[in-house]
PDB file of C-alpha atoms and ligand atoms in Angstrom:
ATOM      1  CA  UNK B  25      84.756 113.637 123.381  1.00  0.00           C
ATOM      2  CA  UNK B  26      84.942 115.363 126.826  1.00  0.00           C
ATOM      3  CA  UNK B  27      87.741 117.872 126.817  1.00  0.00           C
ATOM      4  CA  UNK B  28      88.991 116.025 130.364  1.00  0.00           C
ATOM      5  CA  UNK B  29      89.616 112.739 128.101  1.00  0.00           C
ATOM      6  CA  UNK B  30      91.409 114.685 125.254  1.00  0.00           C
ATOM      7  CA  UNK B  31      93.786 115.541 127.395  1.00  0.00           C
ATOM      8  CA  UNK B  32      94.477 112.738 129.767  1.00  0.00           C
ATOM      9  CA  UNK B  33      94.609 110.484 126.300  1.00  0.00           C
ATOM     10  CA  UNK B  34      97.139 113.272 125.185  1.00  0.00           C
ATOM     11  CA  UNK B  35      98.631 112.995 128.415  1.00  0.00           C
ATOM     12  CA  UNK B  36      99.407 109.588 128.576  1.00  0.00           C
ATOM     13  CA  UNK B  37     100.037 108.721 124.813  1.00  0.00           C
ATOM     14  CA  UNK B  38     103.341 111.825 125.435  1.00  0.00           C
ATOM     15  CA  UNK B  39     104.049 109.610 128.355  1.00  0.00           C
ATOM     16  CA  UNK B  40     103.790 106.439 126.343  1.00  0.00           C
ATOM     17  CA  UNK B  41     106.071 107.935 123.581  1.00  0.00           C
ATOM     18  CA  UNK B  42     103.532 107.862 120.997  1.00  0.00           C
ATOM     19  CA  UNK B  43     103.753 111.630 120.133  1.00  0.00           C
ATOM     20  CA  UNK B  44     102.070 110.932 116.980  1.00  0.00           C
ATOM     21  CA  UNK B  45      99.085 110.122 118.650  1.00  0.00           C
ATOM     22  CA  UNK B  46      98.766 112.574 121.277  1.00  0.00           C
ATOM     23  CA  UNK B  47      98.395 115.122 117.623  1.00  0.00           C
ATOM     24  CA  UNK B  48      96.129 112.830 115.682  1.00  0.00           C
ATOM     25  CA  UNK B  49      93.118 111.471 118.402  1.00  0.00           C
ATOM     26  CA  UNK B  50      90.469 113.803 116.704  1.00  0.00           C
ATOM     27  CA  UNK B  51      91.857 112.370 113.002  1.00  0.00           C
ATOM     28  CA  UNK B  52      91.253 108.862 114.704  1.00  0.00           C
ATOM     29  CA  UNK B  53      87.772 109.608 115.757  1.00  0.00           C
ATOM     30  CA  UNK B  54      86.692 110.790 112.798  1.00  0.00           C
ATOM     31  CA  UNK B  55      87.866 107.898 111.030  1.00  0.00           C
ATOM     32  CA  UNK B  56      86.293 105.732 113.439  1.00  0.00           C
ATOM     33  CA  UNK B  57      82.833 107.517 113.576  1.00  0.00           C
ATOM     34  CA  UNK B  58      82.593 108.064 109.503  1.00  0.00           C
ATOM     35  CA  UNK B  59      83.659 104.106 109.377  1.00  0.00           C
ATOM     36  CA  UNK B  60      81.590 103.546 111.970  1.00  0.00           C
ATOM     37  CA  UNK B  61      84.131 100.882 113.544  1.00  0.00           C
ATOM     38  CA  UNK B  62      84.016  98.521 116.042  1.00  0.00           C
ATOM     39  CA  UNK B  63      86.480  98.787 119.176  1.00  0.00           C
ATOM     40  CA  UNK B  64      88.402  96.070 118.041  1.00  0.00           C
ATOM     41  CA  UNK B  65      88.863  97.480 114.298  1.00  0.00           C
ATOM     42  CA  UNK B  66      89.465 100.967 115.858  1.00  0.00           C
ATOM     43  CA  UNK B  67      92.572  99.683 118.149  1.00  0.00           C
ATOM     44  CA  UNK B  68      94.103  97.818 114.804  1.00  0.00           C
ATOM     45  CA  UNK B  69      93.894 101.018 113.391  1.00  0.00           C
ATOM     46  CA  UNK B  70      95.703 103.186 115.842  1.00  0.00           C
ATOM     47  CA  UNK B  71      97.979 100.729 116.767  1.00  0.00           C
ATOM     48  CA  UNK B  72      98.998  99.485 112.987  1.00  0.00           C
ATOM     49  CA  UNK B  73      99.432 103.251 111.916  1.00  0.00           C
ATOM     50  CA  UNK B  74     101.230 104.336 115.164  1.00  0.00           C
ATOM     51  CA  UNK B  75     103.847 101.255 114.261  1.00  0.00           C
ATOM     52  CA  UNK B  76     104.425 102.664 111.022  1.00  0.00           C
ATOM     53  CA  UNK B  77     104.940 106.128 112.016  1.00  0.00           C
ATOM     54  CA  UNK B  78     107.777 104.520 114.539  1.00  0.00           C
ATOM     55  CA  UNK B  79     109.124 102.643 111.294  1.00  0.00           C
ATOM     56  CA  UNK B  80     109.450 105.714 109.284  1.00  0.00           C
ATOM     57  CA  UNK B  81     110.445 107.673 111.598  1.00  0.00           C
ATOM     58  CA  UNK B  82     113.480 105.155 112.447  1.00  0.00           C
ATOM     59  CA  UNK B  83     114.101 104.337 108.735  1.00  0.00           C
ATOM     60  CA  UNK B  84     114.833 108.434 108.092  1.00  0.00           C
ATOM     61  CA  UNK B  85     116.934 108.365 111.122  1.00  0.00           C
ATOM     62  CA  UNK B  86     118.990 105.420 110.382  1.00  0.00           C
ATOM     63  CA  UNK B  87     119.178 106.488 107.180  1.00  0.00           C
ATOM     64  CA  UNK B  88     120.451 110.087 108.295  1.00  0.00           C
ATOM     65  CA  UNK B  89     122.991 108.405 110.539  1.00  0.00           C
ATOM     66  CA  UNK B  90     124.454 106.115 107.850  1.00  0.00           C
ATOM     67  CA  UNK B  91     126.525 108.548 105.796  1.00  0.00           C
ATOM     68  CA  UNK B  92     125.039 106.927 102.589  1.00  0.00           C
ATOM     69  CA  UNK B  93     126.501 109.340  99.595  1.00  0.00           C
ATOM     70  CA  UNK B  94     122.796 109.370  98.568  1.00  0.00           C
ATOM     71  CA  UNK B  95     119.581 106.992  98.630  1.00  0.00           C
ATOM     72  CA  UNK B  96     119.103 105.337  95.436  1.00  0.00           C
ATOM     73  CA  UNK B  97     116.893 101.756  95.195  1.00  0.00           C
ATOM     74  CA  UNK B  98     117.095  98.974  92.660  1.00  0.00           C
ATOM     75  CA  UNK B  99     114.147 100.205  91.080  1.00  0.00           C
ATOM     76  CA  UNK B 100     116.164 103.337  89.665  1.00  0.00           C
ATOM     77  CA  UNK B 101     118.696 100.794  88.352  1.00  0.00           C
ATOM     78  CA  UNK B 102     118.249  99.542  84.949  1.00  0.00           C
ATOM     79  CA  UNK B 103     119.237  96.314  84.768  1.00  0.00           C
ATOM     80  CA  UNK B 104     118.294  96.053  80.647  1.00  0.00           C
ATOM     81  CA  UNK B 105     122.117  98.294  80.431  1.00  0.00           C
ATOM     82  CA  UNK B 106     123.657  95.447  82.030  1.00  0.00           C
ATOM     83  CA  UNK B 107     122.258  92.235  80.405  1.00  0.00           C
ATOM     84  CA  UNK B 108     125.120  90.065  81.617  1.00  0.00           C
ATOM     85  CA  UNK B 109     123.917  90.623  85.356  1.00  0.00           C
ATOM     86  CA  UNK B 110     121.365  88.870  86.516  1.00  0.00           C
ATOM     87  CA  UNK B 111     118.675  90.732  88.258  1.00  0.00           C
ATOM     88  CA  UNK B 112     117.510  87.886  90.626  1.00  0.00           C
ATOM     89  CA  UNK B 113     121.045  87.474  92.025  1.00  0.00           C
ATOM     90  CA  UNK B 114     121.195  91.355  92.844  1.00  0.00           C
ATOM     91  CA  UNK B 115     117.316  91.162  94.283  1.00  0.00           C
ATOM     92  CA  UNK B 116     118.095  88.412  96.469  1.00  0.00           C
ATOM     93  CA  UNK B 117     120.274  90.232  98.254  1.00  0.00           C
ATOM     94  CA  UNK B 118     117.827  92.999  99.534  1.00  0.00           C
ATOM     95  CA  UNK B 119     115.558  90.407 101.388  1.00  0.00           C
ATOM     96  CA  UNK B 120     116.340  90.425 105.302  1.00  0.00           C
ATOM     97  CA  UNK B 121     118.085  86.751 104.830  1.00  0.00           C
ATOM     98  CA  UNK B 122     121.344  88.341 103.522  1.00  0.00           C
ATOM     99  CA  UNK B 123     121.358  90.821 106.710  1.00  0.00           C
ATOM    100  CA  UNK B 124     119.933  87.612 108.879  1.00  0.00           C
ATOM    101  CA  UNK B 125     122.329  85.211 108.265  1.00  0.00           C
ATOM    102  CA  UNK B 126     125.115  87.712 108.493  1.00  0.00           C
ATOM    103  CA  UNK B 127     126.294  87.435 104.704  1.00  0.00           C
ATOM    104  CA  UNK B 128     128.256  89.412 102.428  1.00  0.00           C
ATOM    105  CA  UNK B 129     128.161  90.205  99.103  1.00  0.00           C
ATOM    106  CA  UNK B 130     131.294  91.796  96.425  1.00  0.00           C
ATOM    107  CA  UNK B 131     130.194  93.954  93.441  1.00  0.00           C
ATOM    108  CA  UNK B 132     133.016  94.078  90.997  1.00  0.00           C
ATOM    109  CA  UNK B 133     133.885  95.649  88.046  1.00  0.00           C
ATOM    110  CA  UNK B 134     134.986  98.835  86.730  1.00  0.00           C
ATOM    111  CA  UNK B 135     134.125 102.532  86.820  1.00  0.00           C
ATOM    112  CA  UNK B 136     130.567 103.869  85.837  1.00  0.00           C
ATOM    113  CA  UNK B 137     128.563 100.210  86.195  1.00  0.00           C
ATOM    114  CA  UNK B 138     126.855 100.909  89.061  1.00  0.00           C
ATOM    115  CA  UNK B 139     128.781  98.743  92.027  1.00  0.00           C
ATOM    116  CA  UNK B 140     128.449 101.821  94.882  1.00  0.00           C
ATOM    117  CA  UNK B 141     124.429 102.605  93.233  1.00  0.00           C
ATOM    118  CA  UNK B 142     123.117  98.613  93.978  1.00  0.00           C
ATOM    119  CA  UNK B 143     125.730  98.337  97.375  1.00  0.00           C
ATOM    120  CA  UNK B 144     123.315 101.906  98.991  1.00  0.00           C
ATOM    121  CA  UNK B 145     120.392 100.482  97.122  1.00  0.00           C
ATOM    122  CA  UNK B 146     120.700  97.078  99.585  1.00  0.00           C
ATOM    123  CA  UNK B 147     122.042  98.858 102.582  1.00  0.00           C
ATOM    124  CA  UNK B 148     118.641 101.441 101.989  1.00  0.00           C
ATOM    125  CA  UNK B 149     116.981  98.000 101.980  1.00  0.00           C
ATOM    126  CA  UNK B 150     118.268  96.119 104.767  1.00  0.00           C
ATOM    127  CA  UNK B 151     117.397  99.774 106.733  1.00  0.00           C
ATOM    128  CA  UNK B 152     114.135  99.797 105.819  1.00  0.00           C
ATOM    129  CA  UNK B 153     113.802  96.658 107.444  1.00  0.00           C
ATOM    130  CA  UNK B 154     114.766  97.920 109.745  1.00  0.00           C
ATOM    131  CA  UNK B 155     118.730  96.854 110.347  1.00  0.00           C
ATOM    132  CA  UNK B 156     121.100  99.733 111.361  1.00  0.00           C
ATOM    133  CA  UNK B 157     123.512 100.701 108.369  1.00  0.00           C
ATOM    134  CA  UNK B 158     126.577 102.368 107.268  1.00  0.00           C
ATOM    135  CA  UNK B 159     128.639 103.252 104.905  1.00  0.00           C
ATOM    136  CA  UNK B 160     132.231 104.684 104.298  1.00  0.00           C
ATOM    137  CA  UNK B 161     134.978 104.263 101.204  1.00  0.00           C
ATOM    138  CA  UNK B 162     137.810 101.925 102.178  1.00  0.00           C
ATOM    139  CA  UNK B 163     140.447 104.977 102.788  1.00  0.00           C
ATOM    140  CA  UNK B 164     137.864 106.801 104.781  1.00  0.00           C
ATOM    141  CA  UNK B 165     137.668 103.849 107.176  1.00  0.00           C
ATOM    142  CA  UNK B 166     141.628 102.940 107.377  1.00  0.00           C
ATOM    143  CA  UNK B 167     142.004 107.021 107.783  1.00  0.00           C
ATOM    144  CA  UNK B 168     139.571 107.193 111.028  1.00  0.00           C
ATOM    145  CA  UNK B 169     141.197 103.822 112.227  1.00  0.00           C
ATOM    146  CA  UNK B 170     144.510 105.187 111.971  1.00  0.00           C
ATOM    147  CA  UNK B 171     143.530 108.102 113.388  1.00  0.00           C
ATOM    148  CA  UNK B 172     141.681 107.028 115.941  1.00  0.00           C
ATOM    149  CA  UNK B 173     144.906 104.472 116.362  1.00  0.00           C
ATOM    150  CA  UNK B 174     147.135 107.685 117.118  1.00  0.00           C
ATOM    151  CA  UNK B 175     144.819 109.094 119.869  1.00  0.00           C
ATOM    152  CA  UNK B 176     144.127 105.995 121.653  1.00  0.00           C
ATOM    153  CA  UNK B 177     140.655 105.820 120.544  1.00  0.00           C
ATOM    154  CA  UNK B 178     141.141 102.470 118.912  1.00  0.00           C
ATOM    155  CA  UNK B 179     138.259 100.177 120.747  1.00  0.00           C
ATOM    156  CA  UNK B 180     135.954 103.065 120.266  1.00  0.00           C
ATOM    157  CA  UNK B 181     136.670 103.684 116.640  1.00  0.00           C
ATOM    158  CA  UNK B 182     136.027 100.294 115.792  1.00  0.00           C
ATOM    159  CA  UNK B 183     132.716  99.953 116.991  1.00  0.00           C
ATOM    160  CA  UNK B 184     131.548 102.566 114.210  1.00  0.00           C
ATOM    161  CA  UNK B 185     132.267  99.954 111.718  1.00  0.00           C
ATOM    162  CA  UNK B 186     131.799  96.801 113.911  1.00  0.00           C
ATOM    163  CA  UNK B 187     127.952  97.708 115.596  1.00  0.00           C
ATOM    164  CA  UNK B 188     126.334  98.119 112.610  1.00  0.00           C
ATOM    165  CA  UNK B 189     124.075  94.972 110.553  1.00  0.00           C
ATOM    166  CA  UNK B 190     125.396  96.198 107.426  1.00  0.00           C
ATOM    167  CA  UNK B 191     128.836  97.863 106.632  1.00  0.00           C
ATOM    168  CA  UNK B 192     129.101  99.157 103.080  1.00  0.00           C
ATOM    169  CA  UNK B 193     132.918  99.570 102.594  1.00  0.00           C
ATOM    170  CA  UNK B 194     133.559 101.289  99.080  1.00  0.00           C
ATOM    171  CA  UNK B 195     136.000 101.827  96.765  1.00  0.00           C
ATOM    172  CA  UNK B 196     138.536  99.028  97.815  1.00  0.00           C
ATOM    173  CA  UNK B 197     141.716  99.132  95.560  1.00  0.00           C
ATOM    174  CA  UNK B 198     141.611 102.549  94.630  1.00  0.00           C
ATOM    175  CA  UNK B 199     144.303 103.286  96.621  1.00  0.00           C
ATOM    176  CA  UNK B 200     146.969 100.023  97.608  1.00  0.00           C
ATOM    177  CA  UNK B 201     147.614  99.955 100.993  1.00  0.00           C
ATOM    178  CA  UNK B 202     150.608  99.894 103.664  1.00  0.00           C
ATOM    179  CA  UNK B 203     151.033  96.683 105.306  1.00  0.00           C
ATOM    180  CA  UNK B 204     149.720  98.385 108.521  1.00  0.00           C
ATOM    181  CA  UNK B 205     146.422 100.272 107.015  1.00  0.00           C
ATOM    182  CA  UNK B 206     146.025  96.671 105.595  1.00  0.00           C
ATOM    183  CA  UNK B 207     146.633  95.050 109.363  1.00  0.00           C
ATOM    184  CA  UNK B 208     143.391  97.926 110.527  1.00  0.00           C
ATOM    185  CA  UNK B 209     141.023  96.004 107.564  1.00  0.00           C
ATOM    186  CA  UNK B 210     141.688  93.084 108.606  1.00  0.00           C
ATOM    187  CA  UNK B 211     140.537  93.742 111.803  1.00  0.00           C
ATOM    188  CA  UNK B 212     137.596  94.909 111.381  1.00  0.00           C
ATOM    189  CA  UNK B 213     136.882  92.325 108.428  1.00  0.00           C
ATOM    190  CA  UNK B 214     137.712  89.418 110.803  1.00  0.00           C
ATOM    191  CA  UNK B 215     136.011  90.689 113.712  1.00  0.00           C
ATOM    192  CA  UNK B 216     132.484  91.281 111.636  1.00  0.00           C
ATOM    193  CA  UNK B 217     133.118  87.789 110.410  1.00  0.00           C
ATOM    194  CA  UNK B 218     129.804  85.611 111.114  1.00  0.00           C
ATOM    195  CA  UNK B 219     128.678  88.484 113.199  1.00  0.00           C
ATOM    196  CA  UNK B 220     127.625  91.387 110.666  1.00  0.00           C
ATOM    197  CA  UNK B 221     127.166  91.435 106.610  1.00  0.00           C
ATOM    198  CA  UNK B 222     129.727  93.547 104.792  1.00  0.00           C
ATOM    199  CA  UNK B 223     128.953  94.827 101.170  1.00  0.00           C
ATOM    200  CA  UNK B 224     131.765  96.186  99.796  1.00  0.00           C
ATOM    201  CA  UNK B 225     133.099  97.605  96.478  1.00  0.00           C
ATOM    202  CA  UNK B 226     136.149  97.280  94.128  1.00  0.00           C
ATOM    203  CA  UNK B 227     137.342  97.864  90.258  1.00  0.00           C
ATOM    204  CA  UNK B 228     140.499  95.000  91.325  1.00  0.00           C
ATOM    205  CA  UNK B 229     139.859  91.364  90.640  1.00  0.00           C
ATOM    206  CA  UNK B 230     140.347  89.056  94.067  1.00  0.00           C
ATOM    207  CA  UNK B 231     143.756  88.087  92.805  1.00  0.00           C
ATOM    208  CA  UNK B 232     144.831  91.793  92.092  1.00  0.00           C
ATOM    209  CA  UNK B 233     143.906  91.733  96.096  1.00  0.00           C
ATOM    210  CA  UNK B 234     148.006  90.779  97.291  1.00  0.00           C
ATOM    211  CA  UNK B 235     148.828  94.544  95.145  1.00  0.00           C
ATOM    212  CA  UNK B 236     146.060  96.185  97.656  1.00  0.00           C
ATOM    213  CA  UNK B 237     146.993  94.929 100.558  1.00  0.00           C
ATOM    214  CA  UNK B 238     150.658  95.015 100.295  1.00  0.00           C
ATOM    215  CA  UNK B 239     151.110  91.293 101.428  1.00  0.00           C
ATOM    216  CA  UNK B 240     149.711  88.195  99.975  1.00  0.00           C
ATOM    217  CA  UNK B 241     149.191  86.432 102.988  1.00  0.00           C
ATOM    218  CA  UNK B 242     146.793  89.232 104.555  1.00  0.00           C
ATOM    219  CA  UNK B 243     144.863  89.340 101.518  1.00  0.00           C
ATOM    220  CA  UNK B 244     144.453  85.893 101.669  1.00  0.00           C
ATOM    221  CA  UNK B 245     143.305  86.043 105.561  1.00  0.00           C
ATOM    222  CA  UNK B 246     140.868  88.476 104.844  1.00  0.00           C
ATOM    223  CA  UNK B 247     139.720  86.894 101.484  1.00  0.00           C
ATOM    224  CA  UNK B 248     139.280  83.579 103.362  1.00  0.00           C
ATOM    225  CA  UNK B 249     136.921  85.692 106.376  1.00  0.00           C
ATOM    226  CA  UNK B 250     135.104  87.573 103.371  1.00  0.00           C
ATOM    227  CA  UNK B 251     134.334  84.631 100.766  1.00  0.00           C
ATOM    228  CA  UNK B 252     133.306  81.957 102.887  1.00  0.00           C
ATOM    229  CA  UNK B 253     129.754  83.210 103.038  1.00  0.00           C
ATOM    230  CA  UNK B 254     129.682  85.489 100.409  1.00  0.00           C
ATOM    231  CA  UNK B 255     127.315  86.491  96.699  1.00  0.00           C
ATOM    232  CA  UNK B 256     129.775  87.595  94.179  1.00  0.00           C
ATOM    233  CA  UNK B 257     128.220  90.022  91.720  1.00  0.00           C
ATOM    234  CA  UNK B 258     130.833  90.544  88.574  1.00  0.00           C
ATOM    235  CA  UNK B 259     129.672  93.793  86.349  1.00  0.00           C
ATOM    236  CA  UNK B 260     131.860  93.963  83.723  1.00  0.00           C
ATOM    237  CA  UNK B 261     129.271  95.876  80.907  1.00  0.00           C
ATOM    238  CA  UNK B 262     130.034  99.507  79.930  1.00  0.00           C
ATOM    239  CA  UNK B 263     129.936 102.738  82.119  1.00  0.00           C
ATOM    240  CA  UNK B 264     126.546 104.048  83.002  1.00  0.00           C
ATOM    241  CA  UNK B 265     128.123 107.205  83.393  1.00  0.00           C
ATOM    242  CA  UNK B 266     129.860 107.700  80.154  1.00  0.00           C
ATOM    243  CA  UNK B 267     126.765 105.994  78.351  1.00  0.00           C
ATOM    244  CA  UNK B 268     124.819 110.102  77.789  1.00  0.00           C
ATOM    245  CA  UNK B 269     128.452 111.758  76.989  1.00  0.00           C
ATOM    246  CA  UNK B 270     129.173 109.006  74.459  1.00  0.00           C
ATOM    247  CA  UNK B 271     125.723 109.556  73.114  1.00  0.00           C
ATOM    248  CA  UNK B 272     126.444 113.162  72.859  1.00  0.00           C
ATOM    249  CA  UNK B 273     129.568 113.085  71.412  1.00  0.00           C
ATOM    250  CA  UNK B 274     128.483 110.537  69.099  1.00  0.00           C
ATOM    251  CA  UNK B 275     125.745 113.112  67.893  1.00  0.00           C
ATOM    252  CA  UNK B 276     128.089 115.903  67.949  1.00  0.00           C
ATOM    253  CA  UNK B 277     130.382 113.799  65.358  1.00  0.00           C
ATOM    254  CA  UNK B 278     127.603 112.890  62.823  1.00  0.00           C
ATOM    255  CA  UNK B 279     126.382 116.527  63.204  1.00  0.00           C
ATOM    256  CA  UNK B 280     129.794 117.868  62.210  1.00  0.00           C
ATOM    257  CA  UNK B 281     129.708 115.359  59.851  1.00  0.00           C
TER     258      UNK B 281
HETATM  259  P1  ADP V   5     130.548 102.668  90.197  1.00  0.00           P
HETATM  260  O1  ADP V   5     130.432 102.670  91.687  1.00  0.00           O
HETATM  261  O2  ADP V   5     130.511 101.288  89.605  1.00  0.00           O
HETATM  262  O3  ADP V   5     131.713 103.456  89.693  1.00  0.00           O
HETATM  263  P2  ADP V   5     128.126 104.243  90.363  1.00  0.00           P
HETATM  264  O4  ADP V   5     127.246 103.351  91.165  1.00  0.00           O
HETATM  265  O5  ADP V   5     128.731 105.395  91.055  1.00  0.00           O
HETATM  266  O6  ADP V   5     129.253 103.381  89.612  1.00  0.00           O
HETATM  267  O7  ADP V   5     127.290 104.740  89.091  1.00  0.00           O
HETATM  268  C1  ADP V   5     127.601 105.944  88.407  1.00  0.00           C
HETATM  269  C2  ADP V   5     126.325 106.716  88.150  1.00  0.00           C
HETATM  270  O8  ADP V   5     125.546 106.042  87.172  1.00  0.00           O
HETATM  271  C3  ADP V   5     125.443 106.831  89.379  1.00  0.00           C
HETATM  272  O9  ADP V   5     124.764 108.058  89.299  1.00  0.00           O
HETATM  273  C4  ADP V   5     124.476 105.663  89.230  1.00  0.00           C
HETATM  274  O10 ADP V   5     123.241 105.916  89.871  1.00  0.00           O
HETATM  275  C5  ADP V   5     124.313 105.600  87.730  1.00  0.00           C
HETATM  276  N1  ADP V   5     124.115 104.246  87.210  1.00  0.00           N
HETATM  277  C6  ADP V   5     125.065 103.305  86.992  1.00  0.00           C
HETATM  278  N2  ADP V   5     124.547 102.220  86.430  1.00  0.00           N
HETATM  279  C7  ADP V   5     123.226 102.439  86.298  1.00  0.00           C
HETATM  280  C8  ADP V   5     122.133 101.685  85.753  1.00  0.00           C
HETATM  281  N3  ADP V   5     122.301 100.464  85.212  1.00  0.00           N
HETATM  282  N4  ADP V   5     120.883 102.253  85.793  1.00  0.00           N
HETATM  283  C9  ADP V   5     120.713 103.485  86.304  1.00  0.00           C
HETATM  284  N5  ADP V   5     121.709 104.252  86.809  1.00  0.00           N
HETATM  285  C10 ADP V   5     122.953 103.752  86.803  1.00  0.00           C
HETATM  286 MG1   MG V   6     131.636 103.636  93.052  1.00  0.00          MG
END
């Protein structure tokens, strides 16, 4: 190739914003002369791996931006420690219909069976295809709102949990809430209704949801906005987390034994 090409290919694929090309036109070539391809096989080739350079390169961003505690999938969940859950139900949820027609889903249970592991493992899903994500604890979010509240930042605050296609909110019911932090959930809950999914989080049963909230008829308005579309996924086996220290202890018992 004529050095005068190179570089007005280079040129205009920087101008293009297709920096990945503009570095790989000799790897292309090569390709194309060893496969000795036809034009129209050589474009689907640049063009098909330039879109999935852009993909990647927007999955690792969104996935930088989402403060996700870490990146876990389904496939590092083992669903054979939790018989009673049924892995379709769970799967079904990671398809781009949940994020599409603006769904939720509740994992419930207690500590250790994996509720906050599957809620990142869907929201690293729904970003890989490509949906903007993110994820904070329940007191995080009525902190910042509050906060934000304070300062007069409210509008502004809220779009951090109201832009994106899927809001992970963990960890509700850890802590029960004042009647105003409740008033800031409800907000954004009713605002995301039918607009944006919401996965969230909690070791309290719905009905344990009036204690939360500190007022039965807010937990029943945001119930109402979060149920009506909405998978509930109950995990109520035993803690993944205490499963190797039982094990251990158990050994250290019969050894002493
Ligand atoms: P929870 O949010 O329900 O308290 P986590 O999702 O934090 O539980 O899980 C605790 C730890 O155990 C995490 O490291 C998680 O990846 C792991 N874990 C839980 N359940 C499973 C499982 N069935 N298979 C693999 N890892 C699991
Ligand atoms: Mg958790």
């Amino acid at each position: 190739m004529s050095e005068l090409v190179f570089t007005r290919i280079r040129n205009t694929a920087g101008k293009l914003g297709l920096p990945h090309l503009a570095e790989t036109i000799n790897e292309y070539t090569r390709r194309a002369d060893e496969g000795k391809m036809g034009y129209l096989d050589f474009l689907d080739l640049v063009l098909s791996e330039e879109l999935a350079v852009r993909d990647d390169r927007r999955f690792r961003q969104g996935l930088r931006l989402s403060r996700l505690p870490h990146h876990k999938t389904l496939d590092e969940y083992d669903f054979s420690f939790q018989p009673e859950l049924d892995p379709r139900q769970v799967k079904d949820l990671a398809t781009p219909s949940f994020v599409e027609g603006k769904a939720n889903a509740a994992l419930l249970g207690p500590p250790g069976v994996g509720k906050t592991h599957i809620a990142v493992a869907l929201a690293v899903a729904a970003c890989r295809a490509g949906y903007s994500i993110y994820f904070t604890s329940l007191d995080d979010m009525v902190r910042n709102l509050k906060a934000a509240e304070a300062a007069g930042r409210m509008t502004n605050k809220l779009g951090t949990y109201l832009r994106p296609s899927v809001l992970v909110v963990d960890e509700v019911g850890y802590q029960p809430l004042e009647r105003a932090e409740a008033n800031l959930v409800f907000q954004v809950i009713s605002k995301r209704y039918e607009k944006g999914s919401i996965i969230l989080t909690s070791n309290k049963t719905f009905s344990e949801w009036g204690q939360v909230f500190g007022d039965e008829v807010l937990a029943t308005a945001i119930l109402d906005r979060l149920l009506h579309h909405c998978d509930v996924i109950s995990i109520n086996g035993p803690s993944y987390r205490l499963k190797n220290r039982l094990a251990a202890i158990e050994r250290d018992q019969e050894s002493a034994a």
